Amino acid sequence: VMLKAYPLFNPKITSVFGGAEVDVYLLAKELAKDERFEVSCIVADYGQKQIETFDNVTIIKSLDFSRTPLSYPSKLWQAMKLADANIYFRKMSSLVTFTVGLFCKVKNRKLVIRTAKTSECDGSYIKENPIRGQAFKWSLKNSHAVFVQNKKGNGAIEKLKISPIALGNAHHITNVSADRKNTILWVGRSSEVKRATLFLKLAKQFPEKHFTMICQKGSYDKNYDELIKQANSIANLTFLKRVEFSKIGEYFARAKMLVNTSDTEGFPNTFIQACINSAPILSLNVNPDNFLYEQKCGYCADGDWNKFTGLLEKLDKTETFKELGKNARDYALENHDITKLIEIYKDTFINLNSTVESA
């Protein structure tokens, strides 16, 4: 159940999606290659037919974001009945997750949750969101398996006597050339937590270097037009509103490094895409499981701007970004190859399915 994933299945739809949608989209497609599994994905109403099929995945339309939220649970419930699955897989903390969990409880189906960010694992989301947090906590308690992105920082889940399965986001590992590195890259949405304007500040501070920014409009962002205006005024910055997911690899392949300015994230898909394309990572704050230093594939400034800019200069040296880029590629091959990781999901689903009882 991933409501905003439809634009990934159907690139003609240009609506916004995020890393969680990418993760579920790739897993669904890979799982559907195995004839033992019948895979469907419940998405929002984008004006499409009720049921469609892309890459052997059945796409089922549910709620319409333009309608009153009061209609969401019933529309979602109808779509889940139509799917008639033994196992329901949901990523992200929201009332949608609670609805999926309630359906599984009533219909005696299996619920699998995958967390999308650190705050869902360390307890801060539950504390900071009195209603949604408790609903998410209930969903976790009633789940039959929980996948997390990082090995550390899962205290809130472990307190519920759940042993989470730590798996990085899965991607197809493509062949790349390391000889086309000519830009410093930022990829994401314009949501507040991503701190997109800091990348503009960085580009202004280094006018002799070239920067590329791929930035979709974040949900409810009222300042996106101003961001575009500011970006277009910077001579050494190329700004793109959107790039199709199937073509995004071309930009990572040309990146000397990927810059991340977010306040907090789980394990960004962009980190993995950078690693696949031998692009080291420069992060202002985010360093899940300290992997940038343990794997020697980038740097983190721990929120210090002066340190951040100094590390950019260090990482921009050819010998440095080539060495760390090679380490990043090796890391991706070992930890994020979808052909390996999907087998762990399959084993989990097969074990759960063996205990499913008829509703």
Short mmCIF file of C-alpha atoms in Angstrom, two decimals:
data_model
loop_
_atom_site.label_atom_id
_atom_site.label_comp_id
_atom_site.label_asym_id
_atom_site.label_seq_id
_atom_site.Cartn_x
_atom_site.Cartn_y
_atom_site.Cartn_z
CA VAL A 1 0.00 0.00 0.00
CA MET A 2 1.88 3.06 -1.29
CA LEU A 3 -0.50 5.78 -2.37
CA LYS A 4 1.91 8.14 -4.15
CA ALA A 5 3.78 5.42 -6.05
CA TYR A 6 1.61 5.58 -9.18
CA PRO A 7 3.84 8.12 -11.04
CA LEU A 8 6.66 5.58 -10.83
CA PHE A 9 4.59 2.87 -12.49
CA ASN A 10 3.20 5.36 -15.01
CA PRO A 11 5.81 8.09 -15.80
CA LYS A 12 3.21 10.04 -17.79
CA ILE A 13 1.95 11.22 -14.41
CA THR A 14 4.29 13.94 -13.15
CA SER A 15 3.05 14.19 -9.55
CA VAL A 16 5.52 14.17 -6.67
CA PHE A 17 6.85 11.00 -5.03
CA GLY A 18 9.60 10.31 -2.53
CA GLY A 19 12.17 7.74 -1.51
CA ALA A 20 9.63 5.54 0.26
CA GLU A 21 7.67 5.23 -2.96
CA VAL A 22 10.83 4.35 -4.90
CA ASP A 23 11.68 1.62 -2.41
CA VAL A 24 8.25 -0.02 -2.58
CA TYR A 25 8.05 0.37 -6.37
CA LEU A 26 11.36 -1.45 -6.90
CA LEU A 27 10.49 -4.20 -4.42
CA ALA A 28 7.05 -4.76 -5.99
CA LYS A 29 8.48 -5.07 -9.50
CA GLU A 30 11.25 -7.42 -8.41
CA LEU A 31 8.92 -9.60 -6.35
CA ALA A 32 6.50 -9.84 -9.29
CA LYS A 33 9.20 -11.52 -11.38
CA ASP A 34 8.77 -14.61 -9.20
CA GLU A 35 5.78 -16.69 -10.30
CA ARG A 36 5.17 -17.79 -6.72
CA PHE A 37 3.95 -14.29 -5.84
CA GLU A 38 0.92 -12.37 -7.01
CA VAL A 39 1.76 -8.71 -6.39
CA SER A 40 -0.59 -5.74 -6.32
CA CYS A 41 0.00 -2.14 -5.28
CA ILE A 42 -2.73 0.11 -3.91
CA VAL A 43 -2.23 3.70 -5.03
CA ALA A 44 -4.17 6.95 -4.93
CA ASP A 45 -6.65 8.14 -7.55
CA TYR A 46 -4.78 9.94 -10.34
CA GLY A 47 -7.65 9.65 -12.80
CA GLN A 48 -6.57 6.20 -13.98
CA LYS A 49 -8.68 3.05 -14.40
CA GLN A 50 -9.69 1.11 -11.30
CA ILE A 51 -7.28 -1.70 -12.13
CA GLU A 52 -4.19 -1.60 -14.36
CA THR A 53 -1.10 -3.74 -14.76
CA PHE A 54 2.51 -2.56 -15.06
CA ASP A 55 5.46 -5.00 -15.09
CA ASN A 56 3.28 -7.83 -13.73
CA VAL A 57 2.17 -5.67 -10.79
CA THR A 58 -1.60 -5.11 -10.49
CA ILE A 59 -2.27 -1.44 -9.69
CA ILE A 60 -5.46 -0.78 -7.71
CA LYS A 61 -6.91 2.73 -7.41
CA SER A 62 -8.09 3.92 -4.00
CA LEU A 63 -8.66 7.32 -2.40
CA ASP A 64 -8.62 10.73 -4.10
CA PHE A 65 -6.44 13.33 -2.35
CA SER A 66 -8.63 16.13 -3.72
CA ARG A 67 -11.67 14.80 -1.82
CA THR A 68 -12.47 15.15 1.86
CA PRO A 69 -10.16 13.12 4.13
CA LEU A 70 -13.29 11.65 5.72
CA SER A 71 -13.62 9.47 2.60
CA TYR A 72 -10.06 8.12 2.79
CA PRO A 73 -10.57 5.12 5.14
CA SER A 74 -13.56 3.70 3.26
CA LYS A 75 -11.89 4.09 -0.15
CA LEU A 76 -8.72 2.48 1.14
CA TRP A 77 -10.67 -0.33 2.78
CA GLN A 78 -12.51 -1.05 -0.50
CA ALA A 79 -9.22 -1.22 -2.39
CA MET A 80 -7.73 -3.62 0.16
CA LYS A 81 -10.79 -5.86 -0.14
CA LEU A 82 -10.36 -5.79 -3.91
CA ALA A 83 -6.70 -6.77 -3.58
CA ASP A 84 -7.70 -9.67 -1.31
CA ALA A 85 -4.07 -10.28 -0.34
CA ASN A 86 -2.74 -12.63 2.30
CA ILE A 87 -0.07 -10.11 3.28
CA TYR A 88 -0.25 -6.30 3.25
CA PHE A 89 3.02 -4.35 3.10
CA ARG A 90 3.16 -0.71 4.18
CA LYS A 91 6.00 1.79 4.45
CA MET A 92 5.71 5.12 6.33
CA SER A 93 4.01 6.18 9.54
CA SER A 94 0.56 7.71 9.03
CA LEU A 95 -3.10 7.07 9.62
CA VAL A 96 -3.02 5.11 6.35
CA THR A 97 -0.74 2.64 8.11
CA PHE A 98 -3.24 2.39 10.96
CA THR A 99 -6.08 1.73 8.48
CA VAL A 100 -4.05 -1.03 6.82
CA GLY A 101 -3.27 -2.52 10.22
CA LEU A 102 -6.92 -2.40 11.27
CA PHE A 103 -7.98 -4.12 8.05
CA CYS A 104 -5.45 -6.90 8.66
CA LYS A 105 -6.66 -7.27 12.24
CA VAL A 106 -10.33 -7.54 11.24
CA LYS A 107 -9.73 -9.75 8.19
CA ASN A 108 -7.07 -11.93 9.84
CA ARG A 109 -4.39 -11.04 7.29
CA LYS A 110 -0.69 -10.43 7.84
CA LEU A 111 0.75 -6.93 8.22
CA VAL A 112 4.37 -6.12 7.32
CA ILE A 113 5.72 -2.64 8.04
CA ARG A 114 8.90 -1.06 6.73
CA THR A 115 10.03 2.13 8.42
CA ALA A 116 10.97 5.16 6.33
CA LYS A 117 12.87 7.42 8.73
CA THR A 118 14.83 7.45 11.97
CA SER A 119 12.07 9.14 13.98
CA GLU A 120 9.79 6.15 13.42
CA CYS A 121 12.35 3.88 15.09
CA ASP A 122 13.81 5.90 17.97
CA GLY A 123 10.47 6.92 19.48
CA SER A 124 10.51 10.63 18.58
CA TYR A 125 7.66 10.32 16.06
CA ILE A 126 5.46 8.64 18.66
CA LYS A 127 6.25 11.32 21.26
CA GLU A 128 5.83 14.30 18.92
CA ASN A 129 2.54 13.15 17.37
CA PRO A 130 0.06 12.28 20.14
CA ILE A 131 -2.64 10.79 17.88
CA ARG A 132 -0.74 9.64 14.81
CA GLY A 133 2.11 8.43 16.99
CA GLN A 134 -0.11 6.19 19.08
CA ALA A 135 -1.80 4.90 15.91
CA PHE A 136 1.61 4.01 14.49
CA LYS A 137 2.62 2.37 17.76
CA TRP A 138 -0.54 0.24 17.63
CA SER A 139 0.26 -0.71 14.02
CA LEU A 140 3.77 -1.81 14.99
CA LYS A 141 2.44 -3.88 17.91
CA ASN A 142 -0.01 -5.62 15.59
CA SER A 143 2.43 -6.22 12.75
CA HIS A 144 3.83 -9.62 11.90
CA ALA A 145 7.22 -8.40 10.65
CA VAL A 146 9.02 -5.05 10.71
CA PHE A 147 11.81 -4.05 8.33
CA VAL A 148 14.07 -1.12 9.22
CA GLN A 149 16.77 0.68 7.25
CA ASN A 150 19.46 0.92 9.92
CA LYS A 151 20.92 -1.52 12.44
CA LYS A 152 21.03 1.08 15.22
CA GLY A 153 18.50 3.48 16.72
CA ASN A 154 15.49 1.13 16.82
CA GLY A 155 14.78 1.48 20.52
CA ALA A 156 11.08 2.28 20.22
CA ILE A 157 10.47 -0.83 18.10
CA GLU A 158 12.54 -3.10 20.32
CA LYS A 159 10.61 -1.88 23.39
CA LEU A 160 7.52 -3.43 21.78
CA LYS A 161 9.34 -6.79 21.90
CA ILE A 162 9.78 -6.74 18.14
CA SER A 163 13.02 -7.88 16.55
CA PRO A 164 13.24 -5.71 13.42
CA ILE A 165 14.93 -6.93 10.27
CA ALA A 166 17.58 -4.41 9.20
CA LEU A 167 17.82 -4.12 5.41
CA GLY A 168 18.99 -1.24 3.29
CA ASN A 169 16.83 -0.01 0.43
CA ALA A 170 17.19 -2.27 -2.59
CA HIS A 171 18.29 -1.09 -6.04
CA HIS A 172 19.39 -2.54 -9.36
CA ILE A 173 23.17 -2.24 -9.59
CA THR A 174 23.95 -0.93 -13.07
CA ASN A 175 27.29 -0.57 -14.84
CA VAL A 176 28.78 2.94 -14.72
CA SER A 177 31.69 4.94 -16.07
CA ALA A 178 33.74 7.00 -13.61
CA ASP A 179 35.17 9.27 -16.30
CA ARG A 180 32.27 11.76 -16.69
CA LYS A 181 32.34 13.47 -13.29
CA ASN A 182 31.73 17.19 -13.81
CA THR A 183 29.12 18.49 -11.35
CA ILE A 184 28.08 18.58 -7.68
CA LEU A 185 24.60 17.10 -7.32
CA TRP A 186 21.56 17.58 -5.03
CA VAL A 187 18.40 15.48 -5.49
CA GLY A 188 15.20 15.65 -3.48
CA ARG A 189 11.91 17.38 -2.77
CA SER A 190 11.48 20.94 -1.54
CA SER A 191 10.07 19.81 1.81
CA GLU A 192 11.29 21.75 4.82
CA VAL A 193 13.36 18.92 6.30
CA LYS A 194 15.47 18.70 3.10
CA ARG A 195 16.75 22.30 3.53
CA ALA A 196 17.05 22.86 -0.24
CA THR A 197 17.99 26.53 0.11
CA LEU A 198 21.26 25.50 1.78
CA PHE A 199 22.37 23.97 -1.53
CA LEU A 200 21.78 27.33 -3.20
CA LYS A 201 23.90 28.95 -0.50
CA LEU A 202 26.62 26.39 -1.20
CA ALA A 203 26.59 27.09 -4.94
CA LYS A 204 26.91 30.83 -4.31
CA GLN A 205 29.85 30.22 -2.00
CA PHE A 206 31.74 28.29 -4.72
CA PRO A 207 31.13 30.20 -8.00
CA GLU A 208 34.04 28.41 -9.71
CA LYS A 209 32.37 25.00 -9.33
CA HIS A 210 29.33 23.64 -11.18
CA PHE A 211 26.22 22.49 -9.28
CA THR A 212 23.13 20.58 -10.40
CA MET A 213 19.87 20.58 -8.43
CA ILE A 214 16.95 18.24 -9.16
CA CYS A 215 14.13 19.35 -6.91
CA GLN A 216 10.49 18.35 -7.13
CA LYS A 217 7.93 20.48 -5.37
CA GLY A 218 7.27 19.12 -1.90
CA SER A 219 3.71 18.61 -0.73
CA TYR A 220 2.19 21.84 0.60
CA ASP A 221 5.31 23.88 -0.23
CA LYS A 222 4.25 27.51 -0.74
CA ASN A 223 7.80 28.74 -1.40
CA TYR A 224 8.69 26.55 -4.38
CA ASP A 225 8.37 29.34 -6.97
CA GLU A 226 10.71 31.49 -4.90
CA LEU A 227 13.19 28.62 -4.70
CA ILE A 228 13.16 28.32 -8.50
CA LYS A 229 13.63 32.07 -8.87
CA GLN A 230 16.64 32.05 -6.55
CA ALA A 231 18.12 28.97 -8.26
CA ASN A 232 17.82 30.46 -11.73
CA SER A 233 19.73 33.54 -10.59
CA ILE A 234 22.84 31.48 -9.78
CA ALA A 235 25.05 31.24 -12.87
CA ASN A 236 26.94 28.09 -11.87
CA LEU A 237 23.79 26.14 -10.92
CA THR A 238 21.57 24.06 -13.21
CA PHE A 239 18.06 23.63 -11.76
CA LEU A 240 15.67 20.87 -12.89
CA LYS A 241 12.14 20.52 -11.53
CA ARG A 242 11.88 16.84 -12.26
CA VAL A 243 13.67 13.94 -13.92
CA GLU A 244 11.97 10.61 -14.67
CA PHE A 245 13.15 7.91 -12.30
CA SER A 246 14.36 5.77 -15.23
CA LYS A 247 16.70 8.60 -16.32
CA ILE A 248 17.94 9.87 -12.95
CA GLY A 249 20.97 7.58 -13.04
CA GLU A 250 22.49 9.68 -15.82
CA TYR A 251 22.81 12.62 -13.43
CA PHE A 252 24.35 10.54 -10.65
CA ALA A 253 26.82 9.15 -13.21
CA ARG A 254 28.06 12.71 -13.90
CA ALA A 255 28.26 13.72 -10.24
CA LYS A 256 31.59 14.27 -8.53
CA MET A 257 29.64 13.99 -5.29
CA LEU A 258 26.10 13.97 -3.92
CA VAL A 259 25.31 16.69 -1.39
CA ASN A 260 22.70 16.15 1.31
CA THR A 261 21.48 19.11 3.38
CA SER A 262 18.61 17.42 5.24
CA ASP A 263 18.11 17.80 8.97
CA THR A 264 17.21 14.14 9.34
CA GLU A 265 16.46 11.07 7.19
CA GLY A 266 16.42 7.29 7.51
CA PHE A 267 18.70 5.97 4.79
CA PRO A 268 18.07 8.07 1.67
CA ASN A 269 17.65 6.33 -1.67
CA THR A 270 19.79 9.11 -3.12
CA PHE A 271 22.73 7.85 -1.02
CA ILE A 272 22.39 4.44 -2.62
CA GLN A 273 21.98 5.87 -6.12
CA ALA A 274 25.14 7.89 -5.58
CA CYS A 275 27.06 4.84 -4.37
CA ILE A 276 25.91 2.78 -7.36
CA ASN A 277 27.32 5.49 -9.63
CA SER A 278 30.65 5.84 -7.78
CA ALA A 279 29.73 9.27 -6.43
CA PRO A 280 30.85 9.89 -2.83
CA ILE A 281 28.50 11.67 -0.43
CA LEU A 282 28.89 14.98 1.38
CA SER A 283 26.27 15.28 4.13
CA LEU A 284 25.58 18.18 6.44
CA ASN A 285 23.79 16.13 9.13
CA VAL A 286 22.71 12.67 7.96
CA ASN A 287 25.05 9.69 8.46
CA PRO A 288 23.01 6.54 9.20
CA ASP A 289 24.92 3.93 11.20
CA ASN A 290 28.02 6.11 10.60
CA PHE A 291 28.32 4.39 7.23
CA LEU A 292 30.00 7.35 5.47
CA TYR A 293 33.09 6.87 7.62
CA GLU A 294 32.89 3.13 8.29
CA GLN A 295 32.58 2.42 4.56
CA LYS A 296 34.89 5.32 3.59
CA CYS A 297 32.49 6.62 0.95
CA GLY A 298 31.94 10.22 2.03
CA TYR A 299 31.98 12.83 4.76
CA CYS A 300 29.52 14.21 7.30
CA ALA A 301 29.89 17.70 8.80
CA ASP A 302 27.76 17.01 11.90
CA GLY A 303 25.74 20.17 11.27
CA ASP A 304 28.79 22.48 11.13
CA TRP A 305 28.59 24.71 8.03
CA ASN A 306 32.26 25.72 8.05
CA LYS A 307 33.28 22.09 8.31
CA PHE A 308 30.79 21.30 5.53
CA THR A 309 32.35 23.75 3.07
CA GLY A 310 35.85 22.62 4.01
CA LEU A 311 34.93 19.01 3.32
CA LEU A 312 33.51 20.00 -0.07
CA GLU A 313 36.90 21.42 -1.06
CA LYS A 314 38.58 18.23 0.14
CA LEU A 315 36.14 15.95 -1.64
CA ASP A 316 36.31 17.93 -4.90
CA LYS A 317 39.90 16.82 -5.48
CA THR A 318 39.97 14.22 -8.28
CA GLU A 319 41.99 11.61 -6.43
CA THR A 320 39.73 11.90 -3.38
CA PHE A 321 36.35 11.57 -5.09
CA LYS A 322 37.66 8.71 -7.23
CA GLU A 323 38.93 6.77 -4.22
CA LEU A 324 35.81 7.35 -2.09
CA GLY A 325 33.62 6.77 -5.15
CA LYS A 326 35.16 3.31 -5.62
CA ASN A 327 34.48 2.51 -1.96
CA ALA A 328 30.89 3.70 -2.39
CA ARG A 329 30.40 1.44 -5.40
CA ASP A 330 31.77 -1.56 -3.49
CA TYR A 331 29.44 -0.77 -0.59
CA ALA A 332 26.38 -0.64 -2.88
CA LEU A 333 27.26 -3.97 -4.47
CA GLU A 334 27.55 -5.62 -1.08
CA ASN A 335 24.55 -4.07 0.71
CA HIS A 336 21.91 -2.83 -1.74
CA ASP A 337 21.74 -5.28 -4.64
CA ILE A 338 18.03 -5.95 -5.10
CA THR A 339 18.64 -9.43 -6.50
CA LYS A 340 20.13 -10.40 -3.11
CA LEU A 341 17.85 -8.46 -0.77
CA ILE A 342 14.61 -9.57 -2.41
CA GLU A 343 15.35 -13.14 -1.29
CA ILE A 344 15.11 -12.05 2.37
CA TYR A 345 11.71 -10.48 1.69
CA LYS A 346 10.59 -13.62 -0.11
CA ASP A 347 11.58 -15.84 2.79
CA THR A 348 9.70 -13.58 5.22
CA PHE A 349 6.55 -13.51 3.08
CA ILE A 350 6.59 -17.28 2.49
CA ASN A 351 6.93 -17.95 6.23
CA LEU A 352 4.08 -15.56 7.03
CA ASN A 353 1.86 -16.94 4.29
CA SER A 354 2.18 -20.44 5.67
CA THR A 355 0.32 -19.27 8.80
CA VAL A 356 -2.42 -17.25 7.10
CA GLU A 357 -5.91 -18.46 7.93
CA SER A 358 -8.97 -17.79 5.82
CA ALA A 359 -10.75 -14.60 6.90
#
